[in-house]
Coordinates of C-alpha atoms and ligand atoms in Angstrom, one line a residue:
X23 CA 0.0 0.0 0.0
X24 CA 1.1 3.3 -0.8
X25 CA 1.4 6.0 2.0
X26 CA 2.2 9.2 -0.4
X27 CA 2.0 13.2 0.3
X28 CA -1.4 13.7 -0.8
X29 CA -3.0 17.1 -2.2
X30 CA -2.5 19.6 0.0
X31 CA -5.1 22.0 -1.1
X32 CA -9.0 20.6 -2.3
X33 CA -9.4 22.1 -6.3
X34 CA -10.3 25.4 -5.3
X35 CA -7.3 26.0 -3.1
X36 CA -9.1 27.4 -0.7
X37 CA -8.8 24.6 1.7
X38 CA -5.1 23.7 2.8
X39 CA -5.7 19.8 3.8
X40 CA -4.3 19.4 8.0
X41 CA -4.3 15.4 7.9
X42 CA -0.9 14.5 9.0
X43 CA -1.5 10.9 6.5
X44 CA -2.3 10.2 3.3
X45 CA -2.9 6.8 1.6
X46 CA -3.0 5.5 -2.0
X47 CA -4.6 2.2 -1.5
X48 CA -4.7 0.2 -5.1
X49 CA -7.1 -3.0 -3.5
X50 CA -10.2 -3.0 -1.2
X51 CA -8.3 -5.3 1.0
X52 CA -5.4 -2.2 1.1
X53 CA -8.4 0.2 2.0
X54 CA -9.6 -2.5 4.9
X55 CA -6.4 -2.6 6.6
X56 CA -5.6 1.3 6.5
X57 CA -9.8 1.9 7.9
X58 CA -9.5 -0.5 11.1
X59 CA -6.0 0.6 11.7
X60 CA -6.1 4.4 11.4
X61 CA -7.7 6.7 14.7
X62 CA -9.5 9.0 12.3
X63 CA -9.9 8.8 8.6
X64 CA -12.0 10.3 5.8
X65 CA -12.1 9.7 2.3
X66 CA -11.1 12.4 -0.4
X67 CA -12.8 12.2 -3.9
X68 CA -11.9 14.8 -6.6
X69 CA -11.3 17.6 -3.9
X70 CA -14.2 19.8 -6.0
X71 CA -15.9 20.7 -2.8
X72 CA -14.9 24.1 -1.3
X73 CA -15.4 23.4 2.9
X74 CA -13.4 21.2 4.7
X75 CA -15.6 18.1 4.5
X76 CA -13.2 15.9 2.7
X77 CA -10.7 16.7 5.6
X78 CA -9.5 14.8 8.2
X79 CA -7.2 15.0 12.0
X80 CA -6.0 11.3 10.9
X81 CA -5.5 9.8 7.6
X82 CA -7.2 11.2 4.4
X83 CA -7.6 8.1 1.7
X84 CA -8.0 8.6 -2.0
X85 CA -9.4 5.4 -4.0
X86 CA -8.6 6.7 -7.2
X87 CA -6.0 3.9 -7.2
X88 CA -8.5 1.2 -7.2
X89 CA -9.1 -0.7 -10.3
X90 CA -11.6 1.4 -12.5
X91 CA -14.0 -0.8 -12.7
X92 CA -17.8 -0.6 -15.1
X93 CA -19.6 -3.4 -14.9
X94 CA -23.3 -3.3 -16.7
X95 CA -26.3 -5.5 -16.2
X96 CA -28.3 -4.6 -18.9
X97 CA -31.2 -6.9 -18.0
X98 CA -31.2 -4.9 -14.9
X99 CA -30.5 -1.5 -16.4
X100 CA -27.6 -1.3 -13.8
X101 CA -24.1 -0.3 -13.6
X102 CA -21.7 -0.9 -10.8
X103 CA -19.1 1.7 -10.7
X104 CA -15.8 1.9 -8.6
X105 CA -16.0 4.6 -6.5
X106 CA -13.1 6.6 -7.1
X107 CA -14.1 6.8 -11.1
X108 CA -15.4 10.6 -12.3
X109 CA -18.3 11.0 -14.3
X110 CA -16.5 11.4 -16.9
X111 CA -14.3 8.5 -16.4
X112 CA -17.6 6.7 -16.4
X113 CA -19.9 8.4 -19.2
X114 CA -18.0 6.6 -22.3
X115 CA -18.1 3.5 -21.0
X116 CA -21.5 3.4 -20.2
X117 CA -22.5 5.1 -23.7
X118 CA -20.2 2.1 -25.5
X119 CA -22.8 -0.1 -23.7
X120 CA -25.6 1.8 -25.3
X121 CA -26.6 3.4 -21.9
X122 CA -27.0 6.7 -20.2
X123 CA -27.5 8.4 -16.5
X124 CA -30.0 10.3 -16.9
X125 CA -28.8 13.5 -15.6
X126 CA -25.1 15.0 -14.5
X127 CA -23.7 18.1 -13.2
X128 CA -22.5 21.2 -14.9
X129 CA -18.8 19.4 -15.1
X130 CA -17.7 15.6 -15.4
X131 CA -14.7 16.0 -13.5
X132 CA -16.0 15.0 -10.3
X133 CA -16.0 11.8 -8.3
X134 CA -19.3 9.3 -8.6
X135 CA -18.3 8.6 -5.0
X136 CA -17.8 12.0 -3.9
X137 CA -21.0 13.6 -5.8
X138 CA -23.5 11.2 -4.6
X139 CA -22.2 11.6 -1.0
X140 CA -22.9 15.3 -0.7
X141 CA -26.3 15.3 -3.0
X142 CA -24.5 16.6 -6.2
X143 CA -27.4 18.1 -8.8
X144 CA -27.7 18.6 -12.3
X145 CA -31.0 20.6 -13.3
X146 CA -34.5 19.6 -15.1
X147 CA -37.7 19.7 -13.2
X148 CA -38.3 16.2 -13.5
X149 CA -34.4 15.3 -13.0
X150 CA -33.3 14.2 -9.4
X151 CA -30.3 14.6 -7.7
X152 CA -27.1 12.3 -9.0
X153 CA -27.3 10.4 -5.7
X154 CA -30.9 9.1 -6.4
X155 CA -29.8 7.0 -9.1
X156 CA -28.0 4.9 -6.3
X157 CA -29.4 1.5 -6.3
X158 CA -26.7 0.0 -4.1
X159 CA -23.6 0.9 -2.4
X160 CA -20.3 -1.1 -0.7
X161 CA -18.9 0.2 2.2
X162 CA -15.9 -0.1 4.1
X163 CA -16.8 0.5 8.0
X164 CA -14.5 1.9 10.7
X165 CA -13.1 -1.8 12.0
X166 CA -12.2 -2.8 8.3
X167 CA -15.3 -5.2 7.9
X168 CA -17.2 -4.8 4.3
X169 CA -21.3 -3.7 4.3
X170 CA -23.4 -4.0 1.0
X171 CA -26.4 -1.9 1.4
X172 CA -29.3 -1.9 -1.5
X173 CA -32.0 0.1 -2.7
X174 CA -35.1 -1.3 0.0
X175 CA -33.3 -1.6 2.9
X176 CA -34.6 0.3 5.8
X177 CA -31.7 2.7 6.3
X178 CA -30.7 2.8 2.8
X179 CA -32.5 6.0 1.7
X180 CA -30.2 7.4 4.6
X181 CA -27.1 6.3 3.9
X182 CA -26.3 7.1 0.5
X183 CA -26.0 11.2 0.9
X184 CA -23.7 10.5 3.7
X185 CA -21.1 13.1 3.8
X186 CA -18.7 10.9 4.3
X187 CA -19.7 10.2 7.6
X188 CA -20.6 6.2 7.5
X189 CA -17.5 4.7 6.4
X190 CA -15.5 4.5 3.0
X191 CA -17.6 3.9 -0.6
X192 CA -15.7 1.4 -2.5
X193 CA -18.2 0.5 -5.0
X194 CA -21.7 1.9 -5.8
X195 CA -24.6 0.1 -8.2
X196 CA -26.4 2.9 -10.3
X197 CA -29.6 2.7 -12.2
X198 CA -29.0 3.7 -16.0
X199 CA -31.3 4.0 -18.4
X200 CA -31.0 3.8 -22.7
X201 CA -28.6 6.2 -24.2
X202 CA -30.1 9.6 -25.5
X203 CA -29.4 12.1 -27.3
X204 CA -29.7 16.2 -26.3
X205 CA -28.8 19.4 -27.9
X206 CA -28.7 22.7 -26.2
X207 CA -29.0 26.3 -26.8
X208 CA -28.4 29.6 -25.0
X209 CA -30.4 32.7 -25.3
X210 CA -29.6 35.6 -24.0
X211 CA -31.0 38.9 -22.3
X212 CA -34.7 37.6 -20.5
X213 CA -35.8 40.5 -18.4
X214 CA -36.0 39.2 -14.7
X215 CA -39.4 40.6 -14.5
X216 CA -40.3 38.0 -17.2
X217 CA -39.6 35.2 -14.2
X218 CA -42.4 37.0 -12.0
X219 CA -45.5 34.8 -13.9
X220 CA -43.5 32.3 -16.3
X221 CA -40.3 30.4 -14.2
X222 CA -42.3 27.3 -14.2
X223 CA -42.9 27.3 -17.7
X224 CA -39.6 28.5 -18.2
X225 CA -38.5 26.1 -16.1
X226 CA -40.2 23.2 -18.4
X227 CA -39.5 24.0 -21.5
X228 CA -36.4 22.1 -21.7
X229 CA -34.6 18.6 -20.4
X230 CA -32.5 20.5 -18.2
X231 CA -32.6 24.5 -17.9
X232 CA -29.9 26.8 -16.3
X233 CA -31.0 30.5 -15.6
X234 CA -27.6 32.8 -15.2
X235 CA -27.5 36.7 -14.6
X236 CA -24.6 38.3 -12.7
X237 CA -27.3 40.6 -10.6
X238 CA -25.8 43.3 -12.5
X239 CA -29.0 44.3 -14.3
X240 CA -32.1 43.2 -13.7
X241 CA -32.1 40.1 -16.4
X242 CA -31.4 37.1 -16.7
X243 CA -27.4 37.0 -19.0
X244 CA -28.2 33.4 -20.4
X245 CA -30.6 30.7 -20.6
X246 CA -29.0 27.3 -21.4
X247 CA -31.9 25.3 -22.3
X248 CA -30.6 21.4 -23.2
X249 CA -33.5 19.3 -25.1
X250 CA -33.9 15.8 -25.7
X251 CA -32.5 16.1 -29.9
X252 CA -36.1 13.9 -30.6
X253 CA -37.9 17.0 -29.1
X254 CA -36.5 19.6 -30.9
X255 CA -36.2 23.1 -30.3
X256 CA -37.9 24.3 -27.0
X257 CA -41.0 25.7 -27.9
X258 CA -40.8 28.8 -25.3
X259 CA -38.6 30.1 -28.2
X260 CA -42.4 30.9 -30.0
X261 CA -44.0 32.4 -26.7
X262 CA -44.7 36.0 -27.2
X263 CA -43.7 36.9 -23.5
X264 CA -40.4 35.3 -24.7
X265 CA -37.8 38.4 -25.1
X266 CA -34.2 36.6 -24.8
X267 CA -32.9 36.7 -28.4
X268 CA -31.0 33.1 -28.9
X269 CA -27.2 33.6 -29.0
X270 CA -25.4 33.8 -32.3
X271 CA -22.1 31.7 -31.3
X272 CA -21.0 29.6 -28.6
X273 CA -21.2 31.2 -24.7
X274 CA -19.3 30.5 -21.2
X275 CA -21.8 30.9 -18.4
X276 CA -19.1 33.6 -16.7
X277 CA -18.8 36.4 -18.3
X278 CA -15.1 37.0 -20.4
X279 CA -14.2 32.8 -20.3
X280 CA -13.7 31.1 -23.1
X281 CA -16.5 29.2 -24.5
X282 CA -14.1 26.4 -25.9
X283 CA -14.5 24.9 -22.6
X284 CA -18.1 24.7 -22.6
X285 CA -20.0 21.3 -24.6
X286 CA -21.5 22.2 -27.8
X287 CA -24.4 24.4 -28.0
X288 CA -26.4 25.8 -31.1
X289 CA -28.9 23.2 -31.0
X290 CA -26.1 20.6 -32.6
X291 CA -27.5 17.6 -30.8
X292 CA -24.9 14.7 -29.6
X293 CA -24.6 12.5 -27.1
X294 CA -26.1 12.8 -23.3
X295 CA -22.7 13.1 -21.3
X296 CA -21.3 15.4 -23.8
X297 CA -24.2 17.9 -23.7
X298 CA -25.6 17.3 -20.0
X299 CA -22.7 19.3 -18.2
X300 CA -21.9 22.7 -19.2
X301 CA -18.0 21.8 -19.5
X302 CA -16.1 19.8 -21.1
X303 CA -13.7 17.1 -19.4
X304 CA -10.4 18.2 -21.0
X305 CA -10.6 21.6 -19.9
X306 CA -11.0 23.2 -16.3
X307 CA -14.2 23.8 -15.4
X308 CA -16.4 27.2 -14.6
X309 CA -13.5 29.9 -13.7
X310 CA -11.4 27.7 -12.0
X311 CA -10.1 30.6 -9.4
X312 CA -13.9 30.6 -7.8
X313 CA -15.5 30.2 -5.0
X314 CA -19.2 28.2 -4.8
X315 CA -22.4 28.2 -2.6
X316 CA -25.7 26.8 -3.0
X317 CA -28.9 27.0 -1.3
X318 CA -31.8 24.5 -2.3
X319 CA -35.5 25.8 -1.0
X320 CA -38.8 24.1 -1.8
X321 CA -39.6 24.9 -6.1
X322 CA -43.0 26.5 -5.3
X323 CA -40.6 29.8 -3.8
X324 CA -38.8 30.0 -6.9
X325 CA -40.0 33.6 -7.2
X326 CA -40.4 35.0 -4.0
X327 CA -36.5 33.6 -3.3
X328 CA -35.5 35.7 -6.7
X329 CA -37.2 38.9 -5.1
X330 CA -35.2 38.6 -2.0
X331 CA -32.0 38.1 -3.5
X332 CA -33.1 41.2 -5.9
X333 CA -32.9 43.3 -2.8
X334 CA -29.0 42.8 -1.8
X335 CA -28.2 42.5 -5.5
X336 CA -25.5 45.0 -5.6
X337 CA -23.6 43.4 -2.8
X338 CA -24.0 39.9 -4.3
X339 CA -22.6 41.6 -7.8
X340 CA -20.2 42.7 -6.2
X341 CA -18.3 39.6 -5.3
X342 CA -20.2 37.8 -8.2
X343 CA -18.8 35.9 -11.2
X344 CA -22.0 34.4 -11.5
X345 CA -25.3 33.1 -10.5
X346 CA -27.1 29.8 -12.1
X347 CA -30.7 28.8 -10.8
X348 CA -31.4 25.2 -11.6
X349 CA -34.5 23.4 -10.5
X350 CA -34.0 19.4 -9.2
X351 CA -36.9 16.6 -8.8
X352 CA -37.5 15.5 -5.0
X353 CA -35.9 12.3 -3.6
X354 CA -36.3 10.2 -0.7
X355 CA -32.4 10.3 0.8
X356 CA -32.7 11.7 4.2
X357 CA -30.0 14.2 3.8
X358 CA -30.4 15.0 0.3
X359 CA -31.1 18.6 0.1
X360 CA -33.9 18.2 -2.5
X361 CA -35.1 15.3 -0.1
X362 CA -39.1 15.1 0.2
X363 CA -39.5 18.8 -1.8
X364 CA -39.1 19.6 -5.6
X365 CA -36.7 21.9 -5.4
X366 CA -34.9 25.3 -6.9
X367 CA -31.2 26.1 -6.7
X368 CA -29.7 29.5 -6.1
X369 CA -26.2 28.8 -6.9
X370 CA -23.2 31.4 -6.3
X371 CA -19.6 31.4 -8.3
X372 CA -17.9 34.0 -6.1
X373 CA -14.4 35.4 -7.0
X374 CA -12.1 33.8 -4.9
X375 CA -11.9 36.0 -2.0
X376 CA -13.1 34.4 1.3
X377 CA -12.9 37.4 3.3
X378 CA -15.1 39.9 1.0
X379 CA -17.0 36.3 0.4
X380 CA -18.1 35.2 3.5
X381 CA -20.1 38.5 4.7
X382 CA -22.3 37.9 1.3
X383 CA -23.0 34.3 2.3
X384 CA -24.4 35.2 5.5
X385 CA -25.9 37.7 4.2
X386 CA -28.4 35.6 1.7
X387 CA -28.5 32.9 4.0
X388 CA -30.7 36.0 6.2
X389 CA -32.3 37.3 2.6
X390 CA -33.6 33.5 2.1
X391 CA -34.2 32.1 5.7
X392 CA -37.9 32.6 5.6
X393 CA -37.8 29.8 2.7
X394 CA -35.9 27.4 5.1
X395 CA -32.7 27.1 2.6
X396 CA -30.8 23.9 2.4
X397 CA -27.2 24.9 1.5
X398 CA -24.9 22.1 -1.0
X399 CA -23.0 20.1 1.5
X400 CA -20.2 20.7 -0.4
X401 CA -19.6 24.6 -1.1
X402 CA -20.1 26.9 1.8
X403 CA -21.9 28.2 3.8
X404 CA -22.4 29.6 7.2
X405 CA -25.6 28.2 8.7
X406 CA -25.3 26.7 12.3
X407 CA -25.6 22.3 12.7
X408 CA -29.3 23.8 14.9
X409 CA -30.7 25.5 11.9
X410 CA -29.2 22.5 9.4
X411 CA -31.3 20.2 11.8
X412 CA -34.6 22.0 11.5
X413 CA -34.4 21.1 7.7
X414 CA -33.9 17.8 7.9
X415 CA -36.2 15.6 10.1
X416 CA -34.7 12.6 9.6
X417 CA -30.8 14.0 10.8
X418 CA -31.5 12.1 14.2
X419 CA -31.9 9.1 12.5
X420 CA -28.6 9.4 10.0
X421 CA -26.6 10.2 13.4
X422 CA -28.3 6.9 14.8
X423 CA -26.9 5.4 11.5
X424 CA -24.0 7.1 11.3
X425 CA -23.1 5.7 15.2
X426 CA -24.0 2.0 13.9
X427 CA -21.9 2.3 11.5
X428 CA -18.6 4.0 13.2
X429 CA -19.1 4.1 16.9
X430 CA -16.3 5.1 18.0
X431 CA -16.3 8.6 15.4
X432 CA -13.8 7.4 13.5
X433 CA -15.0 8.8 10.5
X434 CA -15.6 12.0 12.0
X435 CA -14.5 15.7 11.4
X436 CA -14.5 19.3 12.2
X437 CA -16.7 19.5 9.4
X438 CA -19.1 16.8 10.6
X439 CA -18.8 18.6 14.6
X440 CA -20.0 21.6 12.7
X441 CA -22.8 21.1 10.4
X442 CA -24.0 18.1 12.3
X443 CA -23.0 18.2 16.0
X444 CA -21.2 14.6 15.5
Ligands
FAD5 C1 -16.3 23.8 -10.9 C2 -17.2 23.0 -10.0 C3 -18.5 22.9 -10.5 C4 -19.5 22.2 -9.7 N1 -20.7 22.0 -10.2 C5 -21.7 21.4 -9.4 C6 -22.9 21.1 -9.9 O1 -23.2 21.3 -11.1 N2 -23.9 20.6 -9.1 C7 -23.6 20.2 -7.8 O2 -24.5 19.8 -7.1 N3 -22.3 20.4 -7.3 C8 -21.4 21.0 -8.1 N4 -20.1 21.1 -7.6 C9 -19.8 20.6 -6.2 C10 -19.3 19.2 -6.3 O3 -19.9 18.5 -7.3 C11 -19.5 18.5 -5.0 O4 -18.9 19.2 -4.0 C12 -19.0 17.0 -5.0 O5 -19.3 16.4 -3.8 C13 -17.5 16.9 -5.3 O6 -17.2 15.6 -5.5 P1 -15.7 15.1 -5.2 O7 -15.5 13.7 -5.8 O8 -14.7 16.1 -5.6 O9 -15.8 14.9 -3.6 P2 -14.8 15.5 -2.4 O10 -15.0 17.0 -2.4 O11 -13.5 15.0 -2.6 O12 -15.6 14.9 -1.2 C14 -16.9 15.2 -0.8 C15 -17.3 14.4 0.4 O13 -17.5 13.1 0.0 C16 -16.7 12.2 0.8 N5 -16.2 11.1 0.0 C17 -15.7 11.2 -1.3 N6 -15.5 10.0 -1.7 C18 -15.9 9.1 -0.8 C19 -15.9 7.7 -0.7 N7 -15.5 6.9 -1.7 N8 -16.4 7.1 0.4 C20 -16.8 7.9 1.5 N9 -16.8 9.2 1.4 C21 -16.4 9.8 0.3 C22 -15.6 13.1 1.3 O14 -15.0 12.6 2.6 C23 -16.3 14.4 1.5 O15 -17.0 14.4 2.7 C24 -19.1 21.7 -8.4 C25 -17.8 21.9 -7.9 C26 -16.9 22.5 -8.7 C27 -15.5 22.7 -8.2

């Protein structure tokens, strides 16, 4: 087994990694023995979330080193992944196979692991959450010993958004259905005021629809709208109320980035994992020098939420590189923060200063308390493990899980003592 200097910093550099150990392990039996013999450990995916989750006062473990393995049931319209495999990683494989996921986030470079632990999203009103796909995980708990849990088990709708908290993924078994094909377009310049009576509609007139502005005016900069290609072009684009004018050459969500990073728009349809996300796997993602927060509130606040963030809108321009509103299906996961509500995202690329940052974040979690906000697990934010409770109803019965599982807090960190008083 290989005990290496690991990353010192997650992908944002904003968090400078204290574990005193890192390990490398290429087997599960390697991962087994490093678990039962380390004091505290957590795993580190891709690094791409910007708190201290993936941290750890012990030994940090990536599984990257495990083999990659893709294994489809077709009959079964499964596929069991490795855990330390990204999306994108996993996308072609599954595509050669003639299947699809149906949904992925705005980049592919990200742990399948990692994303399904925190509740990672793409958008699409009838899309859920990556993590709902999970038909079945493996897990390696804190003495070493292996656990399969599957899709029907009483406590498996809490353990797979588990923050890490349970013990280490080492394999998970996704549902996957036939491979589709989607084309997107971006149209630019919707007047805000537009969202007042039609964000639903808005909202639905596409597979998956991303909402940008940069709070600097009062519209919306783009619209990505991505469209099964056997639908067509999104009707909205007919709908007199409809003033965005549909851009003439290929866009980056943040203003001044190249849009040679970004998947093919112009309605030239292709394959599901190279439309889906908004970047492309050989090139960084979003701005790269960024910081990230989310906030999830129930759908049916959409607009009330945009008028309250339309209040402080100077102060979040300020520090702004820009803001995407996504919508996400409801799941059953306990701690899924689209768990038991269709939800709407607020999502925040911040330029990368934490100091001038941090007073914003605070600052919207106050604008958008009355809607009982669920931040993204992994970006930050600022709300206290009381008001994190009062979201989630079934919290008591994850830490119940969560001491099953890893009694003695093994898996445990300041991140976990914060957000969830474990
Ligand atoms: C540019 C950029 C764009 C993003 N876009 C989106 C987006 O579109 N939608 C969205 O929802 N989020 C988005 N995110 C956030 C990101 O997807 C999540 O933070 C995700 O959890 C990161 O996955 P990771 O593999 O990097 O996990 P890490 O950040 O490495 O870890 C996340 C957590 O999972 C745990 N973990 C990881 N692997 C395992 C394992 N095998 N076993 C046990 N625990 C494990 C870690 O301990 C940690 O607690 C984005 C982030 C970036 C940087």
């Amino acid at each position: 087994m290989t005990t290496t200097a690991g990353p010192r910093t997650n992908w944002a550099g904003n968090i400078a990694f204290a574990a005193p150990d890192f390990y490398h392990p290429a087997s599960v039996g390697e991962l087994r023995l490093v678990v039962a013999r380390a004091r505290q450990v957590r795993v580190l995916g891709t690094g791409h979330s910007f708190n201290d989750m993936a941290d750890s006062p012990g030994a940090q473990v990536s599984l990257a080193g495990l083999p990659p393995e893709v294994e489809v049931d077709s009959a079964a319209s499964l596929v069991r992944v490795a855990a330390g495999l990204s999306y994108a990683g996993l996308a072609g494989r599954l595509d050669r196979h003639g299947f699809a996921l149906r949904n992925l986030a705005s980049l592919p470079h990200i742990s399948v692991a990692g994303s399904c632990a925190t509740g990672t999203h793409g958008s699409g009103r009838a899309n859920q959450s990556l993590s709902a796909a999970v038909a079945g995980l493996e897990l390696v708990t804190a003495e070493g010993d292996v656990v399969e849990l599957s899709r029907g088990d009483d406590t498996f709708p809490g353990a797979v958004v588990h923050l890490g908290a349970l013990g280490a993924v080492t394999r998970l078994i996704l549902e996957v259905v036939p491979s589709f094909e989607v084309s997107q377009r971006v149209y630019e310049g919707l007047p805000l005021d537009v969202l007042d009576d039609h964000f639903a509609a808005i909202m639905a007139s596409g597979y998956s629809v991303s909402m940008f502005t940069d709070w600097r005016a009062a519209r919306l900069t783009q619209l990505w709208i991505k469209s099964l290609a056997e639908d067509g072009p999104p009707a909205i684009a007919g709908e007199p109320w409809f003033a965005a004018s549909p851009a003439p050459s290929a866009r980056h969500p943040v203003p001044g980035m190249p849009p040679e990073t970004c998947t093919q728009q112009l309605g030239v349809p292709g394959p599901w994992f190279e439309r889906l996300p908004h970047f492309k796997p050989e090139f960084t993602p979003s701005a790269g020098d960024e910081l990230q927060t989310e906030y999830l509130l129930p759908a049916g606040q959409a607009v009330p939420a945009l008028h309250a963030l339309h209040q402080v809108s100077e102060r979040i321009a300020a520090v702004l590189r820009i803001c995407e509103i996504r919508m996400i299906a409801a799941d059953e996961l306990w701690l899924s923060p689209a768990g038991e509500q269709d939800s709407v995202a607020f999502h925040f690329t911040w330029l990368p200063d934490a100091a001038a940052v941090l007073p914003v974040v605070s600052l919207l979690e106050r604008q958008l308390a009355p809607f009982g906000p669920r931040p993204h697990w992994g970006k930050i934010f600022t709300t206290p493990a009381a008001e994190l409770a009062g979201r989630y109803h079934r919290l008591p019965d994850f830490l119940d899980l969560a001491r099953y599982y890893d009694p003695a807090g093994k898996f445990r960190n300041a991140y976990t003592a914060r957000c969830l008083g474990r």
